[in-house]
Coordinates of C-alpha atoms in Angstrom, one line a residue:
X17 CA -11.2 -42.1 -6.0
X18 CA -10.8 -38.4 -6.9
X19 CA -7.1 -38.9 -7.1
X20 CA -7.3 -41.9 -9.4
X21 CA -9.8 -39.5 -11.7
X22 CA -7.3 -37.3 -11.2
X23 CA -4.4 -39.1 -12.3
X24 CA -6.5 -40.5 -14.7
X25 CA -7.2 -37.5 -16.6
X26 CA -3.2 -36.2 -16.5
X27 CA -2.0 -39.2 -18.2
X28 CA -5.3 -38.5 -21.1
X29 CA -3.6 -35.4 -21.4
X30 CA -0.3 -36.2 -21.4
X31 CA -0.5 -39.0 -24.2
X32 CA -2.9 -35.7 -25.8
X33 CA 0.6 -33.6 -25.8
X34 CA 2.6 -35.9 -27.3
X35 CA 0.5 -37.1 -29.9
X36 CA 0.4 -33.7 -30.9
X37 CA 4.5 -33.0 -30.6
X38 CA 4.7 -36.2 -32.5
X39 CA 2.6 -35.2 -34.9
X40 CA 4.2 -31.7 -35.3
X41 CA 7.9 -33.3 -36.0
X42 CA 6.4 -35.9 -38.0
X43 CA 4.8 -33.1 -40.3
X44 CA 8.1 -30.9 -40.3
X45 CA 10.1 -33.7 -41.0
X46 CA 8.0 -34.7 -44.0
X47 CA 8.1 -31.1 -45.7
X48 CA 11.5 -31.1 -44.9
X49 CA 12.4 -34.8 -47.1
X50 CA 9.9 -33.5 -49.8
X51 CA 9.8 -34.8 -53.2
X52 CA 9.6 -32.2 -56.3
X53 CA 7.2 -32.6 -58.6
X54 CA 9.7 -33.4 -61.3
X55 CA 10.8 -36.4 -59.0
X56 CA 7.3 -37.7 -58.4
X57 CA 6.3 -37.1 -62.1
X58 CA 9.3 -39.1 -63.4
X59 CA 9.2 -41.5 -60.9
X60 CA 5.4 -42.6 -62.4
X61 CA 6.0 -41.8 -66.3
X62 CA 2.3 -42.3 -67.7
X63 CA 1.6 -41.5 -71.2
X64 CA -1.3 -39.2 -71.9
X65 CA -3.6 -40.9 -74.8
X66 CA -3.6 -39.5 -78.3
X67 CA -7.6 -38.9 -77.7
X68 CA -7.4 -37.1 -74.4
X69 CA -9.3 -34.5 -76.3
X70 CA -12.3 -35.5 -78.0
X71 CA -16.2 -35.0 -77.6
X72 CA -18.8 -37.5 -76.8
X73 CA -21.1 -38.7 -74.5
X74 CA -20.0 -40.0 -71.1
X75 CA -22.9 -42.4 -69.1
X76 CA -23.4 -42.9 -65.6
X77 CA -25.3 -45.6 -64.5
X78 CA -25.3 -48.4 -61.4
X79 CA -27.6 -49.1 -58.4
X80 CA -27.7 -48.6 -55.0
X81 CA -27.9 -51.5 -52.8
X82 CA -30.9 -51.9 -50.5
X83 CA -32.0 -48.3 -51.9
X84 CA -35.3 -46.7 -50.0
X85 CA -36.1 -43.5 -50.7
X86 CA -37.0 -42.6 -47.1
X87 CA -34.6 -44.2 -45.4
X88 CA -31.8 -42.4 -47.2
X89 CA -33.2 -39.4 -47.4
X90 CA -33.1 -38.2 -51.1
X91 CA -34.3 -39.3 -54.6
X92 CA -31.6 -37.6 -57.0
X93 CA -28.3 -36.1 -56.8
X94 CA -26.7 -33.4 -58.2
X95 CA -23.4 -32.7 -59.9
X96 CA -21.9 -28.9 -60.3
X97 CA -20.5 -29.3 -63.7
X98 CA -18.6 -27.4 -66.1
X99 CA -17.5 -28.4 -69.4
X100 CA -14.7 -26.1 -70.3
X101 CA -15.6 -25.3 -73.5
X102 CA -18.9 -24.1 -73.3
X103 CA -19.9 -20.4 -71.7
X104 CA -21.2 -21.2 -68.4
X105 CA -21.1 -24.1 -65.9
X106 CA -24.3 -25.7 -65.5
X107 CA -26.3 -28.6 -63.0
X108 CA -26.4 -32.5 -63.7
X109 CA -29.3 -34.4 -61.8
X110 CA -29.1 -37.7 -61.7
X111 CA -33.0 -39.3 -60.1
X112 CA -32.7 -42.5 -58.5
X113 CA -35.4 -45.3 -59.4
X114 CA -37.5 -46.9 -56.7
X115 CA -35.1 -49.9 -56.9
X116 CA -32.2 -48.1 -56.4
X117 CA -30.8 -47.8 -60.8
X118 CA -29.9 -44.8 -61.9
X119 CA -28.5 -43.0 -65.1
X120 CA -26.9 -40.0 -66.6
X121 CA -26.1 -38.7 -69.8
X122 CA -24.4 -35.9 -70.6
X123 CA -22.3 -34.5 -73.3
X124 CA -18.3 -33.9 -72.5
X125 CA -15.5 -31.9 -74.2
X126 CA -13.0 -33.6 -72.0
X127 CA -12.4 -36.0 -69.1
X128 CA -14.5 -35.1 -65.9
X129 CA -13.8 -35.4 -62.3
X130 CA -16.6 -34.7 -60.4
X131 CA -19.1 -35.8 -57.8
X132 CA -22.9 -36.5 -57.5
X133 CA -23.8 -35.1 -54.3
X134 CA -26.9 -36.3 -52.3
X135 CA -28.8 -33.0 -50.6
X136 CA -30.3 -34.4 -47.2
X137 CA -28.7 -37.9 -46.9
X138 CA -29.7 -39.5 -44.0
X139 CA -27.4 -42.5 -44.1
X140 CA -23.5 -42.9 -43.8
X141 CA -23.5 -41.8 -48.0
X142 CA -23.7 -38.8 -49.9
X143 CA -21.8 -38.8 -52.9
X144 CA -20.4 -41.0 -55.7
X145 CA -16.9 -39.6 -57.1
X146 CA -16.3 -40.5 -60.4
X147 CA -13.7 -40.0 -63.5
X148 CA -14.4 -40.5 -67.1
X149 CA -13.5 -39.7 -70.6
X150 CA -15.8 -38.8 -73.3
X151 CA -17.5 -41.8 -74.7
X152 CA -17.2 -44.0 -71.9
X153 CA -19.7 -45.7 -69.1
X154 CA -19.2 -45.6 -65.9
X155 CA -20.8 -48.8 -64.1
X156 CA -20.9 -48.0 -60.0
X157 CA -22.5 -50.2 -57.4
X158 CA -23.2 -48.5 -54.1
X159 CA -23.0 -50.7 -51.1
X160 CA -22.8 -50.7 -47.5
X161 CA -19.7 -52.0 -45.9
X162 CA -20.3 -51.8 -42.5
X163 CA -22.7 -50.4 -39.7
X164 CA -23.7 -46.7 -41.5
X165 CA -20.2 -47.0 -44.1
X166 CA -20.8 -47.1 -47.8
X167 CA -18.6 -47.5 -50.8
X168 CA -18.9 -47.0 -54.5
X169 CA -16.9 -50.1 -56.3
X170 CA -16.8 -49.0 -59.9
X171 CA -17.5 -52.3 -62.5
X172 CA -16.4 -50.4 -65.9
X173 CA -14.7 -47.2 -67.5
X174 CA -11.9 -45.0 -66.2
X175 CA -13.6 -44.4 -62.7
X176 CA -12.5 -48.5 -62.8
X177 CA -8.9 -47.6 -63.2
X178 CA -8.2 -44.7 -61.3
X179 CA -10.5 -46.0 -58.1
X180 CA -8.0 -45.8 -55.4
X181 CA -7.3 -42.5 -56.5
X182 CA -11.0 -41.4 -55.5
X183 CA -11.6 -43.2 -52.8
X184 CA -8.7 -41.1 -50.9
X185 CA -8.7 -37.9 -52.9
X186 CA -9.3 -36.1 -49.6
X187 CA -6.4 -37.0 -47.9
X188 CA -4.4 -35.0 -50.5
X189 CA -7.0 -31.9 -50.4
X190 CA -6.6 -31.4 -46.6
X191 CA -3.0 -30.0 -47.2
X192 CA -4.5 -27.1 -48.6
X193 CA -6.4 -25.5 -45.3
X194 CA -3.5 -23.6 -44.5
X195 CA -4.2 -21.3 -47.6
X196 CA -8.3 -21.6 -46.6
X197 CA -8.0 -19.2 -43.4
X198 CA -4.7 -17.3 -43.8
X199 CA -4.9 -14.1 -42.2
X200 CA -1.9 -11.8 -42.9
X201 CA 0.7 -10.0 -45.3
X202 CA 1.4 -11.2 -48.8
X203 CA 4.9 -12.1 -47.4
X204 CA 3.7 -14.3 -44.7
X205 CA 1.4 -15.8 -47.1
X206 CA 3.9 -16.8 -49.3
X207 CA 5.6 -18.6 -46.7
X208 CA 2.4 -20.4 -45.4
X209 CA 2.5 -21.1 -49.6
X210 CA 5.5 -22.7 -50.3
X211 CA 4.9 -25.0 -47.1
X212 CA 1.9 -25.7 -48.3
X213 CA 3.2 -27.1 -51.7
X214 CA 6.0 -29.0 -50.3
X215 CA 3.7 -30.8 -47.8
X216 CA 1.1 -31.4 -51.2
X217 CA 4.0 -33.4 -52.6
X218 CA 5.6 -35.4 -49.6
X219 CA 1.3 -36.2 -48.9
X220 CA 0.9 -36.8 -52.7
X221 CA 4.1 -39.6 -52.4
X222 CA 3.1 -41.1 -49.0
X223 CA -0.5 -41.6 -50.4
X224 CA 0.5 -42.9 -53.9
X225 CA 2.7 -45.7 -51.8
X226 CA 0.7 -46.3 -49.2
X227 CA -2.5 -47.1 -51.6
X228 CA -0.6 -48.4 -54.8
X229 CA -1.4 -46.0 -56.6
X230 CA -0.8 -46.3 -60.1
X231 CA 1.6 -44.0 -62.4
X232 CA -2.1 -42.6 -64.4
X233 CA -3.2 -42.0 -60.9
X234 CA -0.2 -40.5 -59.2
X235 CA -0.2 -38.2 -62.6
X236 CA -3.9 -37.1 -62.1
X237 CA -3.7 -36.6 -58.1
X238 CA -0.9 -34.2 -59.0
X239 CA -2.5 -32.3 -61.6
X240 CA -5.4 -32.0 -59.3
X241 CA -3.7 -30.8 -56.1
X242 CA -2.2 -28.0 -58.7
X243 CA -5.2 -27.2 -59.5
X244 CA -6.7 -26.5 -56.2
X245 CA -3.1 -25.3 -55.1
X246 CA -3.2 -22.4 -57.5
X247 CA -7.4 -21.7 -56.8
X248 CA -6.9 -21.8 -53.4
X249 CA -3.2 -19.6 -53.1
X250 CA -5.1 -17.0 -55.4
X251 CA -8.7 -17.2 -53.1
X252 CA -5.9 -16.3 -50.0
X253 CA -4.7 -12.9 -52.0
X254 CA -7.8 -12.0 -52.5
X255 CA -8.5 -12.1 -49.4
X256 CA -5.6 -10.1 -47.7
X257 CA -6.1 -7.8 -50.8
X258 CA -9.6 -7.4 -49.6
X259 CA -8.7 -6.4 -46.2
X260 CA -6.8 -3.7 -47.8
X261 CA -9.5 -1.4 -48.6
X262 CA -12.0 0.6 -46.9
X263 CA -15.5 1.2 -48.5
X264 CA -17.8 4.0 -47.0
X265 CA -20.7 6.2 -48.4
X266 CA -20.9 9.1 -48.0
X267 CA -23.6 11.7 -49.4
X268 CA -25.1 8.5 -51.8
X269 CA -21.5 8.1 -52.9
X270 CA -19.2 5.2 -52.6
X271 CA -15.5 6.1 -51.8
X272 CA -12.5 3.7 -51.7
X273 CA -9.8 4.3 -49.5
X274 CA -6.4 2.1 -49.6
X275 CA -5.4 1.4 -46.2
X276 CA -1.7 0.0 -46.7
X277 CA -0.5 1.5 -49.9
X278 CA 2.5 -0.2 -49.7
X279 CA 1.4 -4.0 -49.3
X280 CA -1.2 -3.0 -52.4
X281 CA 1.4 -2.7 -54.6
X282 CA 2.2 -5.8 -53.7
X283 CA -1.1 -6.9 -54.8
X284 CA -0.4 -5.3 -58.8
X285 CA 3.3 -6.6 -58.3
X286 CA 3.9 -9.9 -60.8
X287 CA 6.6 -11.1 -58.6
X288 CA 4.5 -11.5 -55.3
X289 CA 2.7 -14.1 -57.0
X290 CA 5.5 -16.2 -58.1
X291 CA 3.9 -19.4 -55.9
X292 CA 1.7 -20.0 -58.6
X293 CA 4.8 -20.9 -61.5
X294 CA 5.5 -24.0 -59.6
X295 CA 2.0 -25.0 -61.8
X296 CA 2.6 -26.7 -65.3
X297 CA 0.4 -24.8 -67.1
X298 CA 0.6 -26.7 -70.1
X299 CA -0.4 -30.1 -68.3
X300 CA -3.2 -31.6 -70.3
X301 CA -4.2 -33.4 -67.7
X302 CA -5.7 -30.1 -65.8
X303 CA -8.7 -30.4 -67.8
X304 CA -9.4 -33.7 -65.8
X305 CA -9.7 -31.6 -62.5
X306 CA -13.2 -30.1 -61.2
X307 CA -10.8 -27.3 -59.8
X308 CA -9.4 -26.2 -63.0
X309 CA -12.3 -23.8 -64.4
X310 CA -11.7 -21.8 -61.2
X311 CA -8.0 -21.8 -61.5
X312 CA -8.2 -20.3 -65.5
X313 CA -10.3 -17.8 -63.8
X314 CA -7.8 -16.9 -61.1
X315 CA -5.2 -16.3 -63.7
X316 CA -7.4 -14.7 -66.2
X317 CA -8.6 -12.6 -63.9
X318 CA -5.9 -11.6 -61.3
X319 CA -5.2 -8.1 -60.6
X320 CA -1.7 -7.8 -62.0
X321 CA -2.7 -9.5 -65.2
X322 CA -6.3 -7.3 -65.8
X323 CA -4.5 -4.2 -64.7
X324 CA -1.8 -4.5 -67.9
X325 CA -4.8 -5.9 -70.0
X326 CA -7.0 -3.3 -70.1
X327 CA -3.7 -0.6 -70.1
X328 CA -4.4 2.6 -72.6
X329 CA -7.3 1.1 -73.2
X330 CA -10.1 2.3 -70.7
X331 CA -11.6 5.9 -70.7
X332 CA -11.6 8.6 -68.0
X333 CA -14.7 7.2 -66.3
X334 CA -13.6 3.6 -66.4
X335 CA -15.1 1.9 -69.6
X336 CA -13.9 0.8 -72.7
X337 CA -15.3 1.8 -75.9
X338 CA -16.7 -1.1 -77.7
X339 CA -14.6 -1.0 -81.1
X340 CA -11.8 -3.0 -83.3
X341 CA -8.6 -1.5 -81.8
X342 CA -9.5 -1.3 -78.4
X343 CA -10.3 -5.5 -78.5
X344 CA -7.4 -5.9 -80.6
X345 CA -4.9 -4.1 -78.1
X346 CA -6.5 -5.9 -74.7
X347 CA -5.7 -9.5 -77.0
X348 CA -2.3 -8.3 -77.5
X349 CA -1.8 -7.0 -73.8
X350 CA -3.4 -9.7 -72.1
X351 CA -1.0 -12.7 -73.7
X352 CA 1.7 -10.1 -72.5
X353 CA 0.4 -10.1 -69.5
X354 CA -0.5 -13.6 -69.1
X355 CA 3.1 -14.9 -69.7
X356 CA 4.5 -12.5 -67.1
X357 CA 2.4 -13.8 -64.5
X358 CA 3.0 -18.0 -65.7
X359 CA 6.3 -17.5 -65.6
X360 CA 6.3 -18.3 -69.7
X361 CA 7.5 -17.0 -73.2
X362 CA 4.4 -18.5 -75.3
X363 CA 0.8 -19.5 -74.8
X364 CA 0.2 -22.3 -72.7
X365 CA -2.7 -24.7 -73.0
X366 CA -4.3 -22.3 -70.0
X367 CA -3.1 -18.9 -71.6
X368 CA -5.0 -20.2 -74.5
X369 CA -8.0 -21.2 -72.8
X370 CA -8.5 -18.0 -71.1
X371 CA -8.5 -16.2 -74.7
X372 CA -11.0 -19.3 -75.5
X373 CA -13.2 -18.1 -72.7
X374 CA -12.6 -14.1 -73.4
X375 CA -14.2 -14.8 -76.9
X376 CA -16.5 -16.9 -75.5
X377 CA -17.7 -14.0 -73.0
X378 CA -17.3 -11.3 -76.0
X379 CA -18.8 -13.0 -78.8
X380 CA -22.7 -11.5 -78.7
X381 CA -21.0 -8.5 -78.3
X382 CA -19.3 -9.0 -81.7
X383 CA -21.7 -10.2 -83.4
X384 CA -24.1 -7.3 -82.8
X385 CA -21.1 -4.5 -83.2
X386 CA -21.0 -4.1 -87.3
X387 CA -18.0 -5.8 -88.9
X388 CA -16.6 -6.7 -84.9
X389 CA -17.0 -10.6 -85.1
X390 CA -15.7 -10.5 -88.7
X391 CA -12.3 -8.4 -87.8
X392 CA -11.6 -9.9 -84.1
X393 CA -12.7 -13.6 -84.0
X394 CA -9.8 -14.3 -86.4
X395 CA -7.3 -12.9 -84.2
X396 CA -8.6 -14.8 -81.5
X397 CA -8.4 -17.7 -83.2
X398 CA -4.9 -17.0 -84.0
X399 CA -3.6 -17.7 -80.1
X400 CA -5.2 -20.6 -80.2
X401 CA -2.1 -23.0 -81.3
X402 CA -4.1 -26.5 -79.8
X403 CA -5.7 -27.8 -82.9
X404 CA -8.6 -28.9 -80.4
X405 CA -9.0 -26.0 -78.2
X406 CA -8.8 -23.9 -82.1
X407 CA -11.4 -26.7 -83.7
X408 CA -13.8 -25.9 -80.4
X409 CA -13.6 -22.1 -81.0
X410 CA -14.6 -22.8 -84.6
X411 CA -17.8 -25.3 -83.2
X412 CA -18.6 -22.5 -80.8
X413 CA -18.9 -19.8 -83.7
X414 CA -20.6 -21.7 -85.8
X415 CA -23.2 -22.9 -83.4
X416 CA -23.8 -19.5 -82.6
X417 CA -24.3 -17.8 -85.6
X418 CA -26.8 -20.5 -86.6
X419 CA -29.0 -19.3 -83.9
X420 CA -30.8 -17.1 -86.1
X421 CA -34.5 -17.4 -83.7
X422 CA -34.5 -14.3 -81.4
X423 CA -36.5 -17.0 -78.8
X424 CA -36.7 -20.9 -78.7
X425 CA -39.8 -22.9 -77.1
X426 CA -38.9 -24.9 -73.9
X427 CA -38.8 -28.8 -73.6
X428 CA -41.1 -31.0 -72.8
X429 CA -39.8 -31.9 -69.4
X430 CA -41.3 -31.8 -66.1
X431 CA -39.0 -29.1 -64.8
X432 CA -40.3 -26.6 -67.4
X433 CA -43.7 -26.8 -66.2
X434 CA -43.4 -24.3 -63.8
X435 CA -42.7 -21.5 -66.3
X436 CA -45.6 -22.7 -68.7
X437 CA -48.0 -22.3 -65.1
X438 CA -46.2 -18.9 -64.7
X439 CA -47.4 -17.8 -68.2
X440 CA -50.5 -18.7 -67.4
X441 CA -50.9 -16.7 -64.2
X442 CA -49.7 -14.0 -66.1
X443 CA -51.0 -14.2 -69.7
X444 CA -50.0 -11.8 -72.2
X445 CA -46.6 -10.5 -70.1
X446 CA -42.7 -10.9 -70.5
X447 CA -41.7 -13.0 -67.7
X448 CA -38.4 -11.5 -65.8
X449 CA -37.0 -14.1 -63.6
X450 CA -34.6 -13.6 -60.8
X451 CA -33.0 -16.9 -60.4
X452 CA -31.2 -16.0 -56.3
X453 CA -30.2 -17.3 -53.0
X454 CA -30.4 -16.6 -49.7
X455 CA -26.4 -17.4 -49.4
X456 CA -25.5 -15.4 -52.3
X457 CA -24.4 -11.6 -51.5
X458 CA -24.3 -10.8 -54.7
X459 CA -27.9 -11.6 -55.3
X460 CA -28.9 -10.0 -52.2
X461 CA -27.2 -6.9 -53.0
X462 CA -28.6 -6.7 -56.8
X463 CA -32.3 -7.1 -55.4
X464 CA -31.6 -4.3 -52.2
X465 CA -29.6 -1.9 -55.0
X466 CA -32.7 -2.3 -57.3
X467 CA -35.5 -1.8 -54.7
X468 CA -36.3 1.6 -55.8
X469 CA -35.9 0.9 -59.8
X470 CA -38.6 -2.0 -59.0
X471 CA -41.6 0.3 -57.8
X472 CA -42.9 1.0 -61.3
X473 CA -42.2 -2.8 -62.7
X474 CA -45.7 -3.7 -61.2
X475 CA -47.4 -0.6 -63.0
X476 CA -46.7 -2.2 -66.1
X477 CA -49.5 -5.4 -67.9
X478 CA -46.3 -6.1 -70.5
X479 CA -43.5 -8.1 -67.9
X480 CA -43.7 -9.6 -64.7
X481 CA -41.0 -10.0 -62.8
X482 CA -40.1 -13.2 -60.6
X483 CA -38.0 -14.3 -57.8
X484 CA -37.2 -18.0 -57.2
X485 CA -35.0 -19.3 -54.8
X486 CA -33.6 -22.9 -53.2
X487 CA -34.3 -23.5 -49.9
X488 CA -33.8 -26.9 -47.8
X489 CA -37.6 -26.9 -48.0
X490 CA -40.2 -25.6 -50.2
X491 CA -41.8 -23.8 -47.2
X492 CA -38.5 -21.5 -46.4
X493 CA -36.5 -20.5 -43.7
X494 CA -37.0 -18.2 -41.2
X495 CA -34.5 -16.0 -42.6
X496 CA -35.7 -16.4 -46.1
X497 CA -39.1 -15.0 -45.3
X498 CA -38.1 -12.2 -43.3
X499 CA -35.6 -10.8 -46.1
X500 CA -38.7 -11.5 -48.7
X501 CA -41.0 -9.8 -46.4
X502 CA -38.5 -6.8 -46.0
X503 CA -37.0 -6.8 -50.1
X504 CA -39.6 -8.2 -52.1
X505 CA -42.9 -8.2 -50.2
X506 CA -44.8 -6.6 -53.5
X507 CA -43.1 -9.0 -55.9
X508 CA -43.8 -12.8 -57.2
X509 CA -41.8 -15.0 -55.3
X510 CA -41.2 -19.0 -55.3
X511 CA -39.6 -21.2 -53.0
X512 CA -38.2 -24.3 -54.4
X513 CA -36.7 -27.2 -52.9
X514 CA -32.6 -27.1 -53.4
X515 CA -33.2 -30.2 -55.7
X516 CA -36.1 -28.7 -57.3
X517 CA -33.8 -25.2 -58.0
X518 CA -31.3 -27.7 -59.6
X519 CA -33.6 -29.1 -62.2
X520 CA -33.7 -25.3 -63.4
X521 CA -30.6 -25.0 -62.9
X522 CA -30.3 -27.5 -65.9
X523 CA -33.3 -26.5 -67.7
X524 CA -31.6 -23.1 -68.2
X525 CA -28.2 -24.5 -68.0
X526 CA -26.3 -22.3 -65.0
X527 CA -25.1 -22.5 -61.9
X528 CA -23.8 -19.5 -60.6
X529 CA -26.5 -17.0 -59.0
X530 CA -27.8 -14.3 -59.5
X531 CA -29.0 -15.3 -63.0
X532 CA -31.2 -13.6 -64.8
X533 CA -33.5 -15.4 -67.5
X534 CA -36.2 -13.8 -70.0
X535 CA -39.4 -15.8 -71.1
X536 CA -41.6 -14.8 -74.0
X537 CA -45.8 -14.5 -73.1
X538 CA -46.0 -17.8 -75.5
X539 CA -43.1 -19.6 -73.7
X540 CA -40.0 -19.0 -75.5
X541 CA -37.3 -18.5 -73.9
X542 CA -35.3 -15.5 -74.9
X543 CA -32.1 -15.7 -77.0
X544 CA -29.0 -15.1 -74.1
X545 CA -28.1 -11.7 -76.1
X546 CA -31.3 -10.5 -75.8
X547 CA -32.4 -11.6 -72.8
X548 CA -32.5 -8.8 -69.7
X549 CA -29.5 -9.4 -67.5
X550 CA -30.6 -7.0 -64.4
X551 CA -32.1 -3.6 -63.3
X552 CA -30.1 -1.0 -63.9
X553 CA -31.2 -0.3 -67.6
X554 CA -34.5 -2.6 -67.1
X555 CA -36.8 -0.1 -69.0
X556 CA -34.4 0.0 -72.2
X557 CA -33.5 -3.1 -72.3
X558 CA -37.3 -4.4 -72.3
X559 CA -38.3 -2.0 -74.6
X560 CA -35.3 -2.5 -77.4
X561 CA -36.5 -6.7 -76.2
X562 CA -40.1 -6.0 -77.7
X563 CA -39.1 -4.1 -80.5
X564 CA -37.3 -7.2 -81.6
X565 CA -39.9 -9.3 -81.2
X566 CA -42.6 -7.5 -83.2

């Protein structure tokens, strides 16, 4: 008997091994016979339409079949969204009906990607994938296919069209993990990089064949895995860059030490970062992909390309003066720069929307900086060759300056009424809110840093500061209690359901933390360039607030 277990369990392993060596050949062999890009493109020529860019609503709407609220767990999902062209990403929560209907509406710039995600599903489903353009609705029923296995089966729009595309999107993102962990030189990385791609595009073609895709979705999928190939190739540099430098304090004061000065230079050198100029960055079909925000930030921000931005620009102590020619010189240096690391000799559709969201970023600035807005916007406007990313810039000036109130009231919605009962608890004050995380180091780190700052906040019958975070459940973690306890035992704190964190996420229209928002004592909330953004010049900044308001 124990020889037949035995023999049993060699042959398990043995069919174990070769599955694996099969594998292994299989997946060298097909990086090996990969296609380029320029060969999959033209193999599935697709046409991109004449209103790819253009502003509407988009609608989604559809039921869930057999739908009960506790026997799947939630009553809403949520969908991290970011629409390009405005300042800062926000939250989309879609609430589910007792039967199972539910709709969204929200306002687009461009075609979307994205998912609703369900927080706490107890069933076999927890998101519905979708793809539309502005002014479309998407119809989706939700079904179950077998035993715990759902499916989304799109009746209308572009979701329609493009639905075997979304239904495997995540056999194409898998290629990527290589990049996820990487641990080791920027050589070696660039290695595990080109690998990478090629096994993107010999996955991208056996995919495509194996599910029909058609040529709009073959065109989209690659667009999308260049997207995450450049967030994810840049999220790996970081990374080794990271490892690269020793932080330690010493006498209250923070030094930085370089631990390899050679492989830093690497780091500031254009050419180690060549992997990312097998992107087309002039691809309009980027926009479609929930990756691309983070990619325009990797490039905008990448240490090569920030380094020769802000050269002859920055003072002794690290800071730029606020003033015409220092702007106008960072402009000019940061195209420079920009092309150099693309790979290009003009401004791409993302070269031009990083200026888009520089101005974006700078534009309060501007505006409150004598003749700035007046003397910079136009140059600005000037890289902007795209008449729709240049229209956009116009729209977002515009809107801005017509917000002439220093404070707007709040809507009528449910999620609001917990700021209204916070002005009540504390009639006749500011309201400071800290909007944080347990999961979020920088938040952390902002409310430890400021611990000391905080002890005469509570002295004060003017502004009350508050602290709300998401937690699974409204009672808190363990761990949530013991860092409030330990941080912010003398402070107002609020724990919120995740979902219940979302719904202010959308109220105030974020979705990054920490975020900081400032409410008037008659519950207005205050204008972004006024509002106070942190502790470190709390007392100014609330004062130079209430002299505003008078």
């Amino acid at each position: 008997m124990k020889q037949t277990l035995f023999t049993a369990l060699l042959a398990l392993v043995a069919v174990v091994v070769v599955k694996k060596v099969v594998t292994f050949v299989s997946d060298k062999i097909e990086v090996m016979n990969a296609p380029t890009m320029q060969e999959i493109v033209e193999a599935n020529p697709w046409t991109v339409p004449a209103d790819w860019f253009k502003t509407d609503t988009i609608t989604i709407k559809g039921r869930i079949e057999d739908y009960d609220a506790e026997h799947f767990g939630f009553t809403s999902m949520a969908c991290y969204y970011n629409d390009l062209f405005e300042k800062d990403n926000t939250v989309l929560v879609l609430d589910i009906a007792d039967d199972g209907t539910f709709c969204k509406k929200f306002l687009a710039s461009h075609p979307v990607s994205n998912s609703f995600i369900a927080d706490g599903s107890k069933v076999g489903f927890n998101s519905i994938r979708f793809f539309a353009r502005p002014g479309e609705t998407i119809d989706v029923t939700v079904r179950k296919v077998m035993f715990d296995f759902y499916e989304c089966v799109y009746n209308s729009g572009s979701s329609r069209d493009v639905e075997r595309w979304l239904r495997t999107k995540r056999k194409l993102e898998g290629v990527m993990k290589p990049l996820w962990k990487f641990d080791g030189t920027f050589d070696e990385a660039n290695e595990v990089a080109d690998e990478v791609w090629q096994r993107a595009m010999a996955r991208l073609q056996k995919v495509s064949r194996s599910e029909d895709y058609t040529p709009m979705e073959v065109q989209l999928a690659m667009a999308d895995l260049q997207a995450k190939f450049g967030m994810d190739y840049i999220g790996c540099v970081v990374r080794i860059a990271n490892g690269l430098v020793k932080h330690e304090q010493r006498d209250s004061v923070w030094y930085t030490e370089i631990l390899d000065s050679e492989e830093w230079k690497k780091y500031l050198d254009y050419e180690t970062y060549a992997p990312m100029r097998r992107i087309d960055y002039d691809n309009p079909l980027l926009f479609a992909s929930s990756s691309y925000d983070l990619l325009q930030n990797r490039v905008q921000y990448a240490k090569p390309v920030r380094e020769d931005m802000y050269k002859g620009i920055l003072s002794e102590e690290g800071g730029m003066v606020v003033n015409y020619e220092n702007y106008s010189k960072k402009l000019a240096n940061g195209l420079t720069a920009m092309r150099k690391f693309m790979g290009t000799d003009r401004e791409n559709l993302t070269a031009q929307m990083c200026v888009y969201q520089e101005m974006a970023q700078e534009f309060d600035t501007w505006r409150n900086t004598g003749d700035l807005l007046d003397r910079l916007f136009p140059q600005y406007l000037d890289a902007l060759k795209t008449p729709y990313i240049r229209q956009k810039a116009e729209q977002f000036r515009d809107r801005r300056l017509v917000q002439t109130e220093l404070a707007t009231p709040l809507p009528d919605i449910p999620a609001a009424e917990l700021i209204r009962n916070l002005n009540a608890k504390f009639p006749g004050r500011f309201l400071v809110i800290d909007f944080w995380g347990m999961s979020c180091g920088p938040c952390r780190a902002a409310i430890q840093a400021s611990k000391d700052l905080r002890t005469e906040v509570p002295k004060r019958d003017d502004v009350k500061l508050v602290f709300i975070a998401g937690e699974r459940t409204a009672d808190g973690s363990e761990a949530y209690h013991n860092y409030v306890n330990e941080w912010l035992a003398d402070e107002e704190t609020i724990c919120l359901t995740n979902r219940d964190f979302d719904r202010l996420r959308e109220l105030f229209q974020f979705n990054g933390i920490p975020h900081y928002e400032t409410i008037t004592p008659d519950g207005r909330r205050v204008r972004e360039d006024l509002r106070i953004h942190g502790y470190d010049d709390f007392d100014y900044e609330i004062m130079q607030l209430m002299e505003r308001m008078k």
